[in-house]
Every structure is written in C-alpha cells, then in structure tokens.
mmCIF file of C-alpha atoms and ligand atoms in Angstrom:
data_model
loop_
_atom_site.group_PDB
_atom_site.id
_atom_site.type_symbol
_atom_site.label_atom_id
_atom_site.label_comp_id
_atom_site.label_asym_id
_atom_site.label_seq_id
_atom_site.Cartn_x
_atom_site.Cartn_y
_atom_site.Cartn_z
ATOM 1 C CA UNK W 264 38.380 166.570 91.141
ATOM 2 C CA UNK W 265 41.242 164.893 92.909
ATOM 3 C CA UNK W 266 41.906 165.914 96.479
ATOM 4 C CA UNK W 267 44.260 168.857 96.543
ATOM 5 C CA UNK W 268 46.777 169.868 99.227
ATOM 6 C CA UNK W 269 47.174 173.447 100.621
ATOM 7 C CA UNK W 270 49.112 175.672 98.133
ATOM 8 C CA UNK W 271 48.047 173.575 95.122
ATOM 9 C CA UNK W 272 45.547 174.869 92.482
ATOM 10 C CA UNK W 273 42.252 173.346 93.314
ATOM 11 C CA UNK W 274 42.657 173.639 96.975
ATOM 12 C CA UNK W 275 39.915 175.765 98.512
ATOM 13 C CA UNK W 276 39.863 179.204 96.668
ATOM 14 C CA UNK W 277 43.485 178.911 95.237
ATOM 15 C CA UNK W 278 42.396 178.823 91.662
ATOM 16 C CA UNK W 279 39.828 181.558 92.179
ATOM 17 C CA UNK W 280 42.472 183.867 93.625
ATOM 18 C CA UNK W 281 44.845 182.795 90.930
ATOM 19 C CA UNK W 282 42.160 183.947 88.253
ATOM 20 C CA UNK W 283 42.004 187.334 89.921
ATOM 21 C CA UNK W 284 38.794 186.797 91.710
ATOM 22 C CA UNK W 285 35.265 187.731 90.403
ATOM 23 C CA UNK W 286 36.847 190.628 88.251
ATOM 24 C CA UNK W 287 39.360 188.389 86.748
ATOM 25 C CA UNK W 288 36.795 185.908 85.800
ATOM 26 C CA UNK W 289 34.579 188.440 84.191
ATOM 27 C CA UNK W 290 37.474 189.775 82.146
ATOM 28 C CA UNK W 291 38.289 186.196 80.990
ATOM 29 C CA UNK W 292 34.486 185.399 80.022
ATOM 30 C CA UNK W 293 34.144 188.732 78.365
ATOM 31 C CA UNK W 294 37.194 188.094 76.165
ATOM 32 C CA UNK W 295 35.889 184.457 75.620
ATOM 33 C CA UNK W 296 32.514 185.658 74.339
ATOM 34 C CA UNK W 297 34.068 188.441 72.214
ATOM 35 C CA UNK W 298 36.312 185.757 70.630
ATOM 36 C CA UNK W 299 33.314 183.479 70.093
ATOM 37 C CA UNK W 300 31.496 186.294 68.375
ATOM 38 C CA UNK W 301 34.249 186.882 65.863
ATOM 39 C CA UNK W 302 36.447 183.765 65.395
ATOM 40 C CA UNK W 303 35.274 181.856 62.164
ATOM 41 C CA UNK W 304 36.053 178.570 63.724
ATOM 42 C CA UNK W 305 33.508 179.292 66.463
ATOM 43 C CA UNK W 306 30.656 180.185 64.152
ATOM 44 C CA UNK W 307 28.650 176.934 64.718
ATOM 45 C CA UNK W 308 28.852 177.299 68.484
ATOM 46 C CA UNK W 309 28.081 181.046 68.300
ATOM 47 C CA UNK W 310 24.865 180.168 66.584
ATOM 48 C CA UNK W 311 23.741 177.982 69.289
ATOM 49 C CA UNK W 312 23.661 181.004 71.523
ATOM 50 C CA UNK W 313 21.042 183.782 71.588
ATOM 51 C CA UNK W 314 21.917 186.977 69.570
ATOM 52 C CA UNK W 315 22.352 188.873 72.989
ATOM 53 C CA UNK W 316 25.149 187.276 74.808
ATOM 54 C CA UNK W 317 24.704 189.229 78.125
ATOM 55 C CA UNK W 318 22.869 186.181 79.885
ATOM 56 C CA UNK W 319 25.543 183.701 78.703
ATOM 57 C CA UNK W 320 28.369 185.972 79.958
ATOM 58 C CA UNK W 321 26.607 186.393 83.227
ATOM 59 C CA UNK W 322 25.870 182.648 83.608
ATOM 60 C CA UNK W 323 29.462 181.368 82.656
ATOM 61 C CA UNK W 324 31.104 183.995 84.933
ATOM 62 C CA UNK W 325 28.775 183.030 87.827
ATOM 63 C CA UNK W 326 29.411 179.298 87.204
ATOM 64 C CA UNK W 327 33.353 179.699 86.993
ATOM 65 C CA UNK W 328 33.298 181.632 90.266
ATOM 66 C CA UNK W 329 32.119 178.580 92.146
ATOM 67 C CA UNK W 330 33.922 176.064 89.891
ATOM 68 C CA UNK W 331 37.172 177.781 90.796
ATOM 69 C CA UNK W 332 36.473 177.416 94.537
ATOM 70 C CA UNK W 333 35.058 180.975 95.025
ATOM 71 C CA UNK W 334 31.558 182.004 96.074
ATOM 72 C CA UNK W 335 28.745 179.800 94.394
ATOM 73 C CA UNK W 336 27.288 182.705 92.365
ATOM 74 C CA UNK W 337 25.496 180.526 89.951
ATOM 75 C CA UNK W 338 23.494 178.336 92.329
ATOM 76 C CA UNK W 339 22.671 181.511 94.271
ATOM 77 C CA UNK W 340 20.968 183.095 91.330
ATOM 78 C CA UNK W 341 19.729 180.205 89.421
ATOM 79 C CA UNK W 342 19.955 176.988 91.573
ATOM 80 C CA UNK W 343 21.699 173.774 91.075
ATOM 81 C CA UNK W 344 23.231 172.935 87.574
ATOM 82 C CA UNK W 345 24.748 169.883 86.006
ATOM 83 C CA UNK W 346 26.996 171.043 83.091
ATOM 84 C CA UNK W 347 26.454 167.938 80.726
ATOM 85 C CA UNK W 348 22.696 167.975 81.333
ATOM 86 C CA UNK W 349 22.495 171.774 80.899
ATOM 87 C CA UNK W 350 24.004 171.310 77.352
ATOM 88 C CA UNK W 351 22.097 168.025 76.428
ATOM 89 C CA UNK W 352 19.648 169.798 73.967
ATOM 90 C CA UNK W 353 22.411 171.446 71.973
ATOM 91 C CA UNK W 354 23.767 168.364 70.168
ATOM 92 C CA UNK W 355 27.479 169.290 70.865
ATOM 93 C CA UNK W 356 30.076 167.194 69.075
ATOM 94 C CA UNK W 357 33.814 167.115 69.486
ATOM 95 C CA UNK W 358 34.526 169.735 66.978
ATOM 96 C CA UNK W 359 32.321 172.108 69.023
ATOM 97 C CA UNK W 360 34.294 171.421 72.205
ATOM 98 C CA UNK W 361 37.407 172.132 70.200
ATOM 99 C CA UNK W 362 35.998 175.455 69.149
ATOM 100 C CA UNK W 363 34.771 176.329 72.657
ATOM 101 C CA UNK W 364 38.486 175.435 73.967
ATOM 102 C CA UNK W 365 40.015 177.524 71.136
ATOM 103 C CA UNK W 366 38.067 180.621 72.408
ATOM 104 C CA UNK W 367 38.911 179.818 76.064
ATOM 105 C CA UNK W 368 42.641 179.262 75.254
ATOM 106 C CA UNK W 369 42.953 182.614 73.340
ATOM 107 C CA UNK W 370 40.790 184.347 76.191
ATOM 108 C CA UNK W 371 43.194 182.817 78.837
ATOM 109 C CA UNK W 372 46.118 184.197 76.757
ATOM 110 C CA UNK W 373 44.754 187.784 77.115
ATOM 111 C CA UNK W 374 44.496 187.857 81.011
ATOM 112 C CA UNK W 375 46.849 188.561 83.634
ATOM 113 C CA UNK W 376 47.476 185.114 85.226
ATOM 114 C CA UNK W 377 50.687 182.998 85.588
ATOM 115 C CA UNK W 378 51.563 180.619 82.839
ATOM 116 C CA UNK W 379 51.536 177.913 85.402
ATOM 117 C CA UNK W 380 47.920 178.594 86.403
ATOM 118 C CA UNK W 381 46.945 179.209 82.706
ATOM 119 C CA UNK W 382 48.092 175.742 81.709
ATOM 120 C CA UNK W 383 46.339 174.212 84.743
ATOM 121 C CA UNK W 384 43.080 175.958 84.105
ATOM 122 C CA UNK W 385 42.964 175.039 80.389
ATOM 123 C CA UNK W 386 43.574 171.386 81.390
ATOM 124 C CA UNK W 387 41.052 171.274 83.904
ATOM 125 C CA UNK W 388 38.288 173.127 81.948
ATOM 126 C CA UNK W 389 38.842 170.488 79.016
ATOM 127 C CA UNK W 390 37.197 167.858 81.455
ATOM 128 C CA UNK W 391 33.712 169.265 81.592
ATOM 129 C CA UNK W 392 33.987 170.186 77.776
ATOM 130 C CA UNK W 393 34.738 166.498 77.045
ATOM 131 C CA UNK W 394 31.934 165.349 79.397
ATOM 132 C CA UNK W 395 29.365 167.383 77.529
ATOM 133 C CA UNK W 396 30.436 165.579 74.321
ATOM 134 C CA UNK W 397 30.255 162.220 75.808
ATOM 135 C CA UNK W 398 26.822 162.796 77.448
ATOM 136 C CA UNK W 399 25.600 163.969 74.023
ATOM 137 C CA UNK W 400 26.659 160.664 72.427
ATOM 138 C CA UNK W 401 24.837 158.600 75.109
HETATM 139 C C1 LIG Q 213 31.849 171.900 75.047
HETATM 140 C C2 LIG Q 213 31.546 172.998 74.349
HETATM 141 C C3 LIG Q 213 30.481 173.977 74.950
HETATM 142 C C4 LIG Q 213 29.496 174.528 74.085
HETATM 143 C C5 LIG Q 213 29.343 174.427 72.525
HETATM 144 C C6 LIG Q 213 28.606 175.334 74.901
HETATM 145 C C7 LIG Q 213 27.474 175.950 74.375
HETATM 146 C C8 LIG Q 213 26.553 176.612 75.355
HETATM 147 C C9 LIG Q 213 25.350 177.352 74.840
HETATM 148 C C10 LIG Q 213 24.938 177.371 73.490
HETATM 149 C C11 LIG Q 213 24.717 177.717 76.087
HETATM 150 C C12 LIG Q 213 23.366 178.496 75.971
HETATM 151 C C13 LIG Q 213 22.483 177.378 76.262
HETATM 152 C C14 LIG Q 213 20.949 177.970 75.896
HETATM 153 O O1 LIG Q 213 20.793 179.100 75.661
HETATM 154 O O2 LIG Q 213 20.032 176.967 75.948
HETATM 155 C C15 LIG Q 213 25.524 177.420 77.198
HETATM 156 C C16 LIG Q 213 25.314 177.664 78.403
HETATM 157 C C17 LIG Q 213 26.163 177.491 79.499
HETATM 158 N N1 LIG Q 213 27.338 176.781 79.365
HETATM 159 FE FE1 LIG Q 213 28.163 176.066 77.949
HETATM 160 N N2 LIG Q 213 29.074 175.240 76.106
HETATM 161 C C18 LIG Q 213 30.136 174.544 76.213
HETATM 162 C C19 LIG Q 213 30.969 174.154 77.274
HETATM 163 C C20 LIG Q 213 30.801 174.590 78.660
HETATM 164 C C21 LIG Q 213 31.626 174.352 79.672
HETATM 165 C C22 LIG Q 213 32.998 173.504 79.616
HETATM 166 C C23 LIG Q 213 31.045 174.965 80.791
HETATM 167 C C24 LIG Q 213 31.564 175.138 82.269
HETATM 168 C C25 LIG Q 213 32.805 174.724 82.645
HETATM 169 C C26 LIG Q 213 29.853 175.605 80.318
HETATM 170 C C27 LIG Q 213 28.929 176.490 81.170
HETATM 171 C C28 LIG Q 213 27.755 176.833 80.643
HETATM 172 C C29 LIG Q 213 26.929 177.397 81.584
HETATM 173 C C30 LIG Q 213 27.162 177.618 83.115
HETATM 174 C C31 LIG Q 213 25.794 177.780 80.812
HETATM 175 C C32 LIG Q 213 24.384 178.422 81.335
HETATM 176 C C33 LIG Q 213 23.452 177.252 81.534
HETATM 177 C C34 LIG Q 213 22.157 177.665 81.845
HETATM 178 O O3 LIG Q 213 21.866 178.447 82.935
HETATM 179 O O4 LIG Q 213 21.186 177.264 81.381
HETATM 180 N N3 LIG Q 213 29.759 175.323 78.991
HETATM 181 N N4 LIG Q 213 26.709 176.744 76.752
#
C-alpha cells in the first residue's frame, strides 16, 4: 500500500477506526456473509464455502481488523497468511471476484460509515480480490 500521511485513510489505524473498530468490522462481515448466503449472483462462491459460515465469518473479520490497521487478530489466532495463496485451491475467476465485491458493496451500504470511507474501502479491497484472480491464472 502506498505511504499515507497522518489524517488519510490507510495511515496507522485511521481506516480501522473509520469502520467502527472490531464491532463495526464484525457487523460488516455478518452482512457480507448473510448476503453471500442469499444473493443468487453469489451462489457459486457460496458453494465454495462450508455449510457452516461461522469460521469464515471469524476469519474474515479477524483478517480485516489487521488489514485496516487495527490489531492483528488473524495472525494472533492462526498465524501468517497470504491472501492469494490461501485462495489458490479454489479456482477463483473474475466473475467470482465480481460476486464477492457485490456482496461487499451491499454489505458496506448497510453499515454506518461515511460515504467517503465507503468509497475508499471498496476501492482498496478490490486490490486483493483482483490478486486472487491473477494468482489463480498463473
Ligand atoms: C475474490 C473473491 C473471493 C472469493 C471467491 C473468496 C472465497 C473464499 C473461500 C471459499 C474461503 C474458505 C476457504 C476454505 O474453506 O478453504 C475463503 C477464506 C478466506 N478469505 Fe476469501 N474469497 C475472496 C476474496 C477474499 C479477499 C479479497 C479477502 C481479504 C481481503 C479474503 C479473505 C479471506 C480469509 C482471511 C479467509 C480465511 C483463510 C484461511 O484461514 O484459510 N477473501 N475465501
């Protein structure tokens, strides 16, 4: 990520706080997986997951916590992770990344964050989503 100046999203824990801390992240992730569970466009990516989504909810929330500049909850519990590698076995293609982003966009619309931060967050999270697709091609 490019170097950020004080006051900008991405600087230290600015993004983490803009998302409402751990409680805000958990709310986002719960909306995200509820949407994945119901949107027809997400059926293919929903089917890649276990029937029980609780572990997926815990892991994504923990990961986003550190990714947004907050406490590194994922590595505390499960150790280091590389997102493209963690998805390599799933055969994720561009339309899957679009479905994932659709769920995340609709989830982000449901949480109490500023429009400015919502736009920033959705732009930034598209980067690892694209990397997963690129890594799957290689
Ligand atoms: C591009 C579309 C994506 C799809 C279709 C997808 C799908 C999945 C699936 C099916 C799993 C469960 C894997 C398993 O049970 O083996 C998973 C796990 C996970 N995903 Fe994604 N994912 C996507 C993008 C992302 C992005 C962009 C992030 C982070 C910004 C992310 C973070 C995670 C994390 C942290 C886990 C848990 C990994 C582990 O501990 O094994 N995913 N994802």
